[in-house]
mmCIF file of C-alpha atoms in Angstrom:
data_model
loop_
_atom_site.group_PDB
_atom_site.id
_atom_site.type_symbol
_atom_site.label_atom_id
_atom_site.label_comp_id
_atom_site.label_asym_id
_atom_site.label_seq_id
_atom_site.Cartn_x
_atom_site.Cartn_y
_atom_site.Cartn_z
ATOM 1 C CA MET T 1 0.723 30.566 -101.643
ATOM 2 C CA ALA T 2 -3.169 28.959 -101.937
ATOM 3 C CA GLY T 3 -1.916 26.147 -100.044
ATOM 4 C CA ALA T 4 -0.111 27.781 -97.224
ATOM 5 C CA SER T 5 -2.900 29.821 -96.623
ATOM 6 C CA GLN T 6 -5.872 27.415 -97.398
ATOM 7 C CA ASP T 7 -4.215 25.006 -94.088
ATOM 8 C CA TRP T 8 -4.314 28.854 -91.985
ATOM 9 C CA ILE T 9 -7.865 29.625 -93.025
ATOM 10 C CA SER T 10 -8.342 25.742 -91.958
ATOM 11 C CA LYS T 11 -6.543 24.901 -89.336
ATOM 12 C CA ASP T 12 -7.082 26.351 -85.532
ATOM 13 C CA PHE T 13 -3.884 26.442 -84.393
ATOM 14 C CA TYR T 14 -4.866 27.547 -81.148
ATOM 15 C CA LYS T 15 -6.808 24.591 -80.724
ATOM 16 C CA VAL T 16 -3.884 22.151 -81.593
ATOM 17 C CA LEU T 17 -2.243 23.396 -78.788
ATOM 18 C CA GLY T 18 -4.696 23.487 -76.127
ATOM 19 C CA VAL T 19 -4.599 27.092 -75.823
ATOM 20 C CA SER T 20 -6.241 30.552 -76.019
ATOM 21 C CA LYS T 21 -6.266 32.576 -78.960
ATOM 22 C CA ASP T 22 -4.712 35.547 -76.178
ATOM 23 C CA ALA T 23 -2.395 33.173 -74.752
ATOM 24 C CA SER T 24 0.830 34.638 -74.464
ATOM 25 C CA GLN T 25 4.365 33.435 -76.039
ATOM 26 C CA GLU T 26 5.535 31.153 -72.802
ATOM 27 C CA GLN T 27 1.800 29.486 -72.319
ATOM 28 C CA ILE T 28 2.532 28.774 -76.361
ATOM 29 C CA LYS T 29 5.723 27.421 -75.973
ATOM 30 C CA LYS T 30 4.679 25.417 -72.845
ATOM 31 C CA ALA T 31 1.963 23.674 -74.101
ATOM 32 C CA TYR T 32 3.888 22.953 -77.409
ATOM 33 C CA ARG T 33 6.391 21.048 -75.231
ATOM 34 C CA LYS T 34 3.816 19.242 -73.974
ATOM 35 C CA LEU T 35 2.660 17.939 -76.843
ATOM 36 C CA ALA T 36 5.885 17.641 -78.447
ATOM 37 C CA ARG T 37 7.121 15.050 -75.084
ATOM 38 C CA LYS T 38 3.534 13.396 -75.275
ATOM 39 C CA TYR T 39 3.054 12.282 -79.078
ATOM 40 C CA HIS T 40 7.156 12.178 -79.769
ATOM 41 C CA PRO T 41 7.817 9.701 -82.245
ATOM 42 C CA ASP T 42 10.209 7.865 -80.167
ATOM 43 C CA ARG T 43 8.219 7.453 -77.610
ATOM 44 C CA ASN T 44 5.699 6.152 -79.693
ATOM 45 C CA PRO T 45 7.212 3.860 -82.093
ATOM 46 C CA GLY T 46 5.168 2.889 -85.347
ATOM 47 C CA ASP T 47 1.699 4.659 -83.729
ATOM 48 C CA THR T 48 0.912 6.821 -86.912
ATOM 49 C CA THR T 49 -1.937 8.947 -84.486
ATOM 50 C CA ALA T 50 1.080 10.576 -82.251
ATOM 51 C CA GLU T 51 3.022 11.028 -84.968
ATOM 52 C CA GLU T 52 0.682 13.311 -86.594
ATOM 53 C CA LYS T 53 -0.232 15.030 -83.569
ATOM 54 C CA PHE T 54 3.321 15.782 -83.474
ATOM 55 C CA LYS T 55 2.997 16.968 -87.001
ATOM 56 C CA GLU T 56 -0.104 19.000 -86.438
ATOM 57 C CA ALA T 57 1.544 20.154 -82.957
ATOM 58 C CA GLY T 58 4.618 21.199 -84.570
ATOM 59 C CA GLU T 59 2.971 23.017 -87.359
ATOM 60 C CA ALA T 60 0.733 25.217 -85.005
ATOM 61 C CA TYR T 61 3.677 26.482 -82.698
ATOM 62 C CA SER T 62 5.880 27.297 -86.027
ATOM 63 C CA VAL T 63 3.306 30.017 -86.138
ATOM 64 C CA LEU T 64 2.015 30.999 -83.185
ATOM 65 C CA SER T 65 5.886 31.190 -81.785
ATOM 66 C CA ASN T 66 7.061 33.703 -84.546
ATOM 67 C CA PRO T 67 4.644 37.385 -83.730
ATOM 68 C CA ASP T 68 5.378 38.686 -87.476
ATOM 69 C CA GLN T 69 3.451 35.196 -88.746
ATOM 70 C CA ARG T 70 0.816 34.910 -85.577
ATOM 71 C CA LYS T 71 -0.021 38.394 -86.609
ATOM 72 C CA GLN T 72 -1.099 37.088 -90.278
ATOM 73 C CA TYR T 73 -2.363 34.076 -89.621
ATOM 74 C CA ASP T 74 -5.105 35.867 -86.379
ATOM 75 C CA ALA T 75 -6.040 38.268 -89.602
ATOM 76 C CA ILE T 76 -6.260 35.779 -92.306
ATOM 77 C CA ARG T 77 -8.864 33.717 -89.735
ATOM 78 C CA ALA T 78 -10.444 36.829 -88.981
ATOM 79 C CA LEU T 79 -10.520 37.692 -92.531
ATOM 80 C CA GLY T 80 -12.178 33.674 -93.799
ATOM 81 C CA GLY T 81 -14.657 33.236 -91.073
ATOM 82 C CA GLY T 82 -12.525 30.978 -89.172
ATOM 83 C CA GLY T 83 -12.997 28.249 -91.328
ATOM 84 C CA ALA T 84 -14.257 29.203 -94.876
ATOM 85 C CA ARG T 85 -12.812 27.502 -97.691
ATOM 86 C CA PHE T 86 -11.593 29.098 -100.507
ATOM 87 C CA THR T 87 -11.342 28.198 -104.469
ATOM 88 C CA ALA T 88 -8.649 29.967 -106.426
ATOM 89 C CA GLY T 89 -10.167 32.191 -109.619
ATOM 90 C CA GLY T 90 -14.154 32.323 -110.887
ATOM 91 C CA GLY T 91 -16.187 34.768 -110.338
ATOM 92 C CA GLY T 92 -18.670 35.885 -108.053
ATOM 93 C CA ASN T 93 -18.683 36.861 -104.055
ATOM 94 C CA ASN T 94 -17.542 33.570 -103.065
ATOM 95 C CA GLY T 95 -16.546 34.552 -99.865
ATOM 96 C CA GLY T 96 -13.521 32.956 -100.667
ATOM 97 C CA PHE T 97 -9.826 33.140 -101.010
ATOM 98 C CA ASP T 98 -10.094 35.897 -104.255
ATOM 99 C CA ASP T 99 -12.861 37.876 -101.757
ATOM 100 C CA ILE T 100 -10.115 37.990 -98.630
ATOM 101 C CA PHE T 101 -7.564 39.882 -100.893
ATOM 102 C CA SER T 102 -9.513 41.731 -102.488
ATOM 103 C CA GLN T 103 -11.001 43.176 -98.760
ATOM 104 C CA MET T 104 -7.329 43.962 -97.655
ATOM 105 C CA PHE T 105 -5.513 45.300 -100.818
ATOM 106 C CA GLY T 106 -8.584 45.835 -103.640
ATOM 107 C CA GLY T 107 -8.455 46.093 -107.265
ATOM 108 C CA GLY T 108 -10.245 43.075 -109.653
ATOM 109 C CA GLY T 109 -14.092 43.097 -110.167
ATOM 110 C CA ALA T 110 -16.234 41.226 -107.778
ATOM 111 C CA GLY T 111 -14.644 38.688 -106.085
ATOM 112 C CA ARG T 112 -11.846 39.072 -108.165
ATOM 113 C CA THR T 113 -8.023 39.887 -107.666
ATOM 114 C CA THR T 114 -5.709 41.013 -110.432
ATOM 115 C CA PHE T 115 -2.059 40.758 -108.905
ATOM 116 C CA ARG T 116 0.729 42.237 -111.471
ATOM 117 C CA SER T 117 3.703 42.395 -112.262
ATOM 118 C CA GLY T 118 6.179 45.356 -110.351
ATOM 119 C CA GLY T 119 4.643 47.172 -107.856
ATOM 120 C CA ALA T 120 2.765 45.082 -105.028
ATOM 121 C CA GLY T 121 2.374 42.323 -107.376
ATOM 122 C CA PHE T 122 2.025 38.282 -106.005
ATOM 123 C CA ASP T 123 6.275 38.217 -104.665
ATOM 124 C CA ASP T 124 4.998 41.378 -102.227
ATOM 125 C CA VAL T 125 1.473 39.022 -101.059
ATOM 126 C CA PHE T 126 3.637 35.980 -101.082
ATOM 127 C CA GLN T 127 6.351 36.933 -98.474
ATOM 128 C CA MET T 128 3.849 39.363 -96.803
ATOM 129 C CA PHE T 129 1.642 35.695 -95.533
ATOM 130 C CA THR T 130 4.579 33.631 -95.727
ATOM 131 C CA GLY T 131 7.883 35.351 -95.258
ATOM 132 C CA ARG T 132 9.883 33.857 -98.096
ATOM 133 C CA GLY T 133 10.307 35.762 -101.223
ATOM 134 C CA GLY T 134 8.205 34.617 -104.038
ATOM 135 C CA ASN T 135 10.938 32.849 -106.060
ATOM 136 C CA GLN T 136 11.691 30.565 -103.263
ATOM 137 C CA GLY T 137 9.432 28.117 -104.054
ATOM 138 C CA GLY T 138 7.760 25.623 -101.378
ATOM 139 C CA PHE T 139 5.330 26.282 -98.981
ATOM 140 C CA GLY T 140 6.070 24.231 -95.745
ATOM 141 C CA PHE T 141 6.517 25.797 -92.629
ATOM 142 C CA GLN T 142 9.740 25.808 -90.459
ATOM 143 C CA ALA T 143 9.255 22.936 -87.653
ATOM 144 C CA GLN T 144 10.786 24.267 -84.474
ATOM 145 C CA PRO T 145 14.058 22.233 -83.656
ATOM 146 C CA GLN T 146 13.337 19.868 -81.411
ATOM 147 C CA ALA T 147 15.252 19.322 -78.074
ATOM 148 C CA GLN T 148 17.869 16.965 -78.064
ATOM 149 C CA ARG T 149 19.263 14.847 -75.097
ATOM 150 C CA GLY T 150 23.445 14.773 -74.921
ATOM 151 C CA GLN T 151 25.470 11.532 -75.696
ATOM 152 C CA ASP T 152 26.544 9.619 -73.066
ATOM 153 C CA GLN T 153 30.095 9.065 -72.497
ATOM 154 C CA HIS T 154 32.043 6.580 -71.104
ATOM 155 C CA ALA T 155 35.462 5.497 -69.008
ATOM 156 C CA SER T 156 36.870 3.563 -66.789
ATOM 157 C CA VAL T 157 38.392 3.039 -63.595
ATOM 158 C CA SER T 158 40.791 -0.001 -61.283
ATOM 159 C CA LEU T 159 39.938 -0.289 -57.922
ATOM 160 C CA PRO T 160 42.495 -2.448 -55.590
ATOM 161 C CA LEU T 161 40.240 -4.604 -53.779
ATOM 162 C CA ARG T 162 39.776 -3.140 -50.457
ATOM 163 C CA GLN T 163 38.552 -0.501 -51.854
ATOM 164 C CA ALA T 164 35.395 -2.003 -54.003
ATOM 165 C CA VAL T 165 34.467 -3.613 -51.020
ATOM 166 C CA SER T 166 34.753 -0.129 -48.804
ATOM 167 C CA GLY T 167 33.611 2.361 -51.327
ATOM 168 C CA THR T 168 36.320 5.680 -53.011
ATOM 169 C CA THR T 169 35.128 8.463 -54.585
ATOM 170 C CA VAL T 170 37.332 8.525 -57.604
ATOM 171 C CA LYS T 171 38.564 11.581 -60.062
ATOM 172 C CA LEU T 172 37.946 12.338 -63.715
ATOM 173 C CA ASN T 173 38.029 14.205 -66.316
ATOM 174 C CA ALA T 174 34.946 15.058 -68.454
ATOM 175 C CA ASN T 175 34.360 17.060 -71.352
ATOM 176 C CA GLY T 176 37.541 19.551 -70.101
ATOM 177 C CA HIS T 177 36.401 20.132 -66.263
ATOM 178 C CA SER T 178 37.537 17.658 -63.312
ATOM 179 C CA LEU T 179 34.478 15.443 -62.152
ATOM 180 C CA THR T 180 34.578 13.370 -59.075
ATOM 181 C CA ALA T 181 32.138 10.019 -59.121
ATOM 182 C CA ARG T 182 30.552 8.086 -56.033
ATOM 183 C CA VAL T 183 31.806 4.313 -55.657
ATOM 184 C CA PRO T 184 29.585 2.516 -53.847
ATOM 185 C CA ALA T 185 30.646 -0.037 -51.441
ATOM 186 C CA CYS T 186 30.671 -4.434 -52.677
ATOM 187 C CA VAL T 187 31.260 -2.692 -56.271
ATOM 188 C CA GLU T 188 31.834 -6.067 -58.579
ATOM 189 C CA ASP T 189 34.719 -6.064 -61.311
ATOM 190 C CA GLY T 190 32.878 -4.889 -64.582
ATOM 191 C CA GLN T 191 30.209 -3.312 -62.601
ATOM 192 C CA LYS T 192 29.008 -0.130 -64.599
ATOM 193 C CA ILE T 193 27.941 2.922 -62.338
ATOM 194 C CA ARG T 194 25.804 5.914 -63.919
ATOM 195 C CA VAL T 195 26.411 9.658 -62.908
ATOM 196 C CA ARG T 196 23.603 11.161 -64.854
ATOM 197 C CA GLY T 197 24.099 14.868 -66.173
ATOM 198 C CA LYS T 198 27.675 15.114 -67.549
ATOM 199 C CA GLY T 199 27.945 13.779 -70.248
ATOM 200 C CA ALA T 200 28.051 15.724 -73.587
ATOM 201 C CA PRO T 201 25.841 18.840 -73.487
ATOM 202 C CA GLY T 202 22.373 18.649 -75.257
ATOM 203 C CA ALA T 203 20.969 20.728 -78.053
ATOM 204 C CA ASN T 204 18.216 22.930 -78.727
ATOM 205 C CA GLY T 205 17.628 23.244 -74.759
ATOM 206 C CA GLY T 206 18.120 19.256 -74.528
ATOM 207 C CA PRO T 207 19.186 17.906 -70.999
ATOM 208 C CA ASN T 208 22.759 17.028 -70.373
ATOM 209 C CA GLY T 209 23.532 13.129 -71.200
ATOM 210 C CA ASP T 210 25.983 10.881 -68.668
ATOM 211 C CA ILE T 211 29.329 9.637 -67.912
ATOM 212 C CA ILE T 212 28.832 5.583 -67.219
ATOM 213 C CA ILE T 213 31.862 4.392 -65.339
ATOM 214 C CA THR T 214 32.969 0.762 -65.924
ATOM 215 C CA VAL T 215 35.139 -0.215 -62.599
ATOM 216 C CA HIS T 216 37.963 -2.825 -62.974
ATOM 217 C CA VAL T 217 38.606 -4.508 -59.434
ATOM 218 C CA GLU T 218 42.504 -5.765 -59.475
ATOM 219 C CA LYS T 219 42.839 -8.885 -58.595
ATOM 220 C CA HIS T 220 44.304 -9.630 -55.181
ATOM 221 C CA PRO T 221 47.283 -12.182 -54.566
ATOM 222 C CA VAL T 222 44.840 -13.739 -51.394
ATOM 223 C CA TYR T 223 41.315 -12.887 -51.230
ATOM 224 C CA GLU T 224 38.691 -12.865 -53.851
ATOM 225 C CA MET T 225 35.106 -11.092 -53.590
ATOM 226 C CA ARG T 226 32.066 -12.740 -54.755
ATOM 227 C CA GLY T 227 28.274 -10.674 -53.155
ATOM 228 C CA ARG T 228 28.801 -10.180 -49.852
ATOM 229 C CA ASP T 229 31.646 -13.255 -49.300
ATOM 230 C CA ILE T 230 35.434 -13.268 -49.324
ATOM 231 C CA TYR T 231 36.840 -16.348 -50.391
ATOM 232 C CA VAL T 232 40.712 -16.842 -49.215
ATOM 233 C CA ASN T 233 43.364 -19.062 -49.963
ATOM 234 C CA VAL T 234 45.327 -20.679 -46.509
ATOM 235 C CA PRO T 235 48.498 -22.326 -47.103
ATOM 236 C CA VAL T 236 48.369 -25.697 -44.976
ATOM 237 C CA SER T 237 50.908 -28.010 -43.832
ATOM 238 C CA PHE T 238 50.805 -32.302 -44.478
ATOM 239 C CA GLY T 239 50.535 -32.448 -40.920
ATOM 240 C CA GLU T 240 47.997 -29.520 -40.624
ATOM 241 C CA ALA T 241 45.480 -31.785 -43.695
ATOM 242 C CA ALA T 242 46.388 -35.005 -42.176
ATOM 243 C CA LEU T 243 46.396 -34.226 -38.703
ATOM 244 C CA GLY T 244 44.083 -31.795 -38.426
ATOM 245 C CA GLY T 245 44.283 -28.402 -36.380
ATOM 246 C CA ASP T 246 43.928 -24.948 -35.656
ATOM 247 C CA VAL T 247 44.872 -22.123 -38.684
ATOM 248 C CA ASP T 248 45.276 -18.349 -37.612
ATOM 249 C CA VAL T 249 43.211 -16.563 -41.095
ATOM 250 C CA PRO T 250 43.769 -13.022 -41.822
ATOM 251 C CA THR T 251 40.493 -10.944 -42.575
ATOM 252 C CA LEU T 252 40.460 -8.553 -45.105
ATOM 253 C CA ASP T 253 39.738 -5.657 -42.349
ATOM 254 C CA GLY T 254 42.664 -6.349 -40.920
ATOM 255 C CA GLY T 255 42.147 -9.090 -37.928
ATOM 256 C CA SER T 256 42.521 -12.581 -37.937
ATOM 257 C CA VAL T 257 40.020 -15.109 -37.246
ATOM 258 C CA ARG T 258 40.960 -19.139 -35.995
ATOM 259 C CA VAL T 259 39.573 -21.919 -38.672
ATOM 260 C CA ARG T 260 39.639 -25.567 -37.484
ATOM 261 C CA VAL T 261 41.513 -27.721 -39.916
ATOM 262 C CA PRO T 262 39.353 -31.056 -40.309
ATOM 263 C CA ALA T 263 42.347 -34.373 -40.072
ATOM 264 C CA GLY T 264 42.240 -35.716 -43.760
ATOM 265 C CA SER T 265 41.892 -32.673 -45.713
ATOM 266 C CA SER T 266 43.119 -32.327 -49.294
ATOM 267 C CA THR T 267 43.642 -28.963 -51.235
ATOM 268 C CA ASP T 268 41.014 -26.968 -51.980
ATOM 269 C CA LYS T 269 38.699 -28.022 -49.441
ATOM 270 C CA LEU T 270 36.542 -25.405 -48.535
ATOM 271 C CA LEU T 271 35.646 -23.667 -44.692
ATOM 272 C CA ARG T 272 33.613 -21.655 -43.867
ATOM 273 C CA VAL T 273 33.110 -19.207 -41.474
ATOM 274 C CA ARG T 274 29.840 -17.502 -41.123
ATOM 275 C CA GLY T 275 30.095 -13.563 -40.536
ATOM 276 C CA HIS T 276 33.465 -12.818 -41.479
ATOM 277 C CA GLY T 277 33.232 -11.718 -45.179
ATOM 278 C CA VAL T 278 31.729 -8.234 -45.977
ATOM 279 C CA PRO T 279 30.693 -6.281 -43.067
ATOM 280 C CA ALA T 280 27.131 -5.568 -42.635
ATOM 281 C CA GLN T 281 27.360 -1.576 -43.108
ATOM 282 C CA ARG T 282 29.368 -1.942 -46.165
ATOM 283 C CA SER T 283 26.823 -4.925 -47.456
ATOM 284 C CA GLY T 284 23.652 -3.612 -46.955
ATOM 285 C CA GLY T 285 22.551 -4.828 -44.041
ATOM 286 C CA LYS T 286 23.720 -8.293 -43.675
ATOM 287 C CA ALA T 287 27.233 -9.727 -43.314
ATOM 288 C CA GLY T 288 28.877 -12.164 -45.618
ATOM 289 C CA ASP T 289 30.674 -15.008 -45.323
ATOM 290 C CA LEU T 290 34.795 -15.919 -45.468
ATOM 291 C CA TYR T 291 34.948 -18.908 -47.246
ATOM 292 C CA VAL T 292 38.376 -20.462 -46.934
ATOM 293 C CA ARG T 293 39.961 -22.947 -48.869
ATOM 294 C CA LEU T 294 43.070 -24.708 -48.444
ATOM 295 C CA LYS T 295 46.420 -25.088 -50.002
ATOM 296 C CA VAL T 296 48.162 -27.865 -48.714
ATOM 297 C CA VAL T 297 52.422 -27.089 -49.222
ATOM 298 C CA VAL T 298 55.078 -29.509 -49.329
ATOM 299 C CA PRO T 299 58.316 -28.885 -48.322
ATOM 300 C CA ARG T 300 60.635 -28.127 -51.425
ATOM 301 C CA LYS T 301 63.379 -29.239 -49.065
ATOM 302 C CA MET T 302 63.865 -31.982 -46.355
ATOM 303 C CA GLY T 303 65.834 -33.646 -44.117
ATOM 304 C CA ARG T 304 67.204 -36.963 -43.411
ATOM 305 C CA ASP T 305 64.553 -37.384 -40.856
ATOM 306 C CA ALA T 306 61.755 -35.998 -42.283
ATOM 307 C CA THR T 307 62.313 -38.104 -45.374
ATOM 308 C CA GLU T 308 62.388 -40.939 -43.420
ATOM 309 C CA ALA T 309 59.339 -40.025 -41.518
ATOM 310 C CA VAL T 310 57.867 -39.638 -44.862
ATOM 311 C CA ARG T 311 59.115 -43.384 -46.237
ATOM 312 C CA ALA T 312 57.415 -44.944 -43.505
ATOM 313 C CA PHE T 313 53.729 -42.894 -44.188
ATOM 314 C CA VAL T 314 53.776 -43.931 -47.559
ATOM 315 C CA ALA T 315 54.461 -47.669 -46.967
ATOM 316 C CA ALA T 316 51.775 -47.408 -43.955
ATOM 317 C CA THR T 317 49.186 -45.742 -46.425
ATOM 318 C CA ALA T 318 50.148 -47.953 -49.332
ATOM 319 C CA GLU T 319 46.668 -49.638 -49.570
ATOM 320 C CA ALA T 320 45.319 -46.169 -49.841
ATOM 321 C CA ASP T 321 45.082 -45.001 -53.541
ATOM 322 C CA PRO T 322 44.408 -41.697 -54.181
ATOM 323 C CA ARG T 323 43.844 -42.137 -57.777
ATOM 324 C CA ALA T 324 40.874 -44.720 -57.295
ATOM 325 C CA ASP T 325 38.230 -41.600 -57.911
ATOM 326 C CA PHE T 326 39.699 -40.171 -60.170
ATOM 327 C CA ARG T 327 40.768 -42.785 -62.424
ATOM 328 C CA ARG T 328 36.385 -43.435 -62.515
ATOM 329 C CA MET T 329 35.781 -40.029 -63.173
ATOM 330 C CA ALA T 330 38.159 -40.283 -66.244
ATOM 331 C CA ALA T 331 36.429 -43.457 -67.556
ATOM 332 C CA SER T 332 32.847 -42.529 -67.332
#
C-alpha cells in the first residue's frame, strides 16, 4: 500500500504524458500512443533510457485512463501537495502518509492512523487505492495491452510466361475471403509481391499483417525471360548454319522478325535483335532485346543423294578438326 501510494504522491503522471490535469480521456490516450510508439523497445533496441520512458508512460496511462483510479490519484496528489514524501509510522505531524490518512479517514493521535480489524480497515483502504482486495498481494499496475500487428501470411501463384511478361491479376483465398491481387508486368520467377493489410488481423487495435505472394513463372518450351530481354531457341538446318541465310523468328507478342544467320554458325551461337524483347510499355519505358540462340538440326533420315552429299562434304573438309579447341581447353 505504502509503495503504490508513494508512487502516486511523488510521480506526476500528467507531466509524464505531457498533458494538462484537465485533459480529456481522448487526449490522454493520444499522448500515450505517441510516446509508446516513440519509446517502444522494438524501435529502440538496447536503449535503457527509452525503455524506462516506455515503462513510465505505461504506468501513467494505466492510472489516468481509468476514471476511478484517476480520481483517487488526483485526490492523493492534492492532499500530498503534489509531491510530499511520507514515512511509515512515527509520531508528530510529518506531513506524510499518516497525515493524509488522518485527514481522509480520521482516527488515531496527532499524525497517526490506527487500522482495526473489521469495519473500514486496512483491506478497505487498500481496495480503495488499488482497486484490489488486501489479501491479493502486490501493488503493481496492470499495463495497458499494447497494439500488436497481425502476422504476415504467405501464398504462391504459378503463371505462364506470357502472363508474367504482360502482367495479370490473380485470385486468392485469405482469412476465409476471396482476394484479387495485381501481378506487375515483367515479374520474374521467385519474385515476391506484398499485398498490404490483407494478412492476419492485428490485436488490441494493431494493424493487419500483409500477404506475401511468391510468383513462379512456368517454363516455356521456346522462350525465356531475363529482365526485359527475351531468349529464344531457333532450329536451323545444317545448310543454313553452314552457308548462312535468313530465317523468320516468331516473337513473344505474336509477330515475327527476320534474322540473318551468318555462314559457318554452330549450335548455341547467339544473335541479338535490338528492341524485340519485352515491349517498352511493359518494361518501364525501354524495350528489351531478343536473343536468338541457334540450334543446328540434323535430319534423322537422309536419302541417297543427301547421304552422298554429306560424304563428299566430309571428304572435302577432312583437314578441319572441330574438336581441336576442345582438346586444348580440356588439357589446360
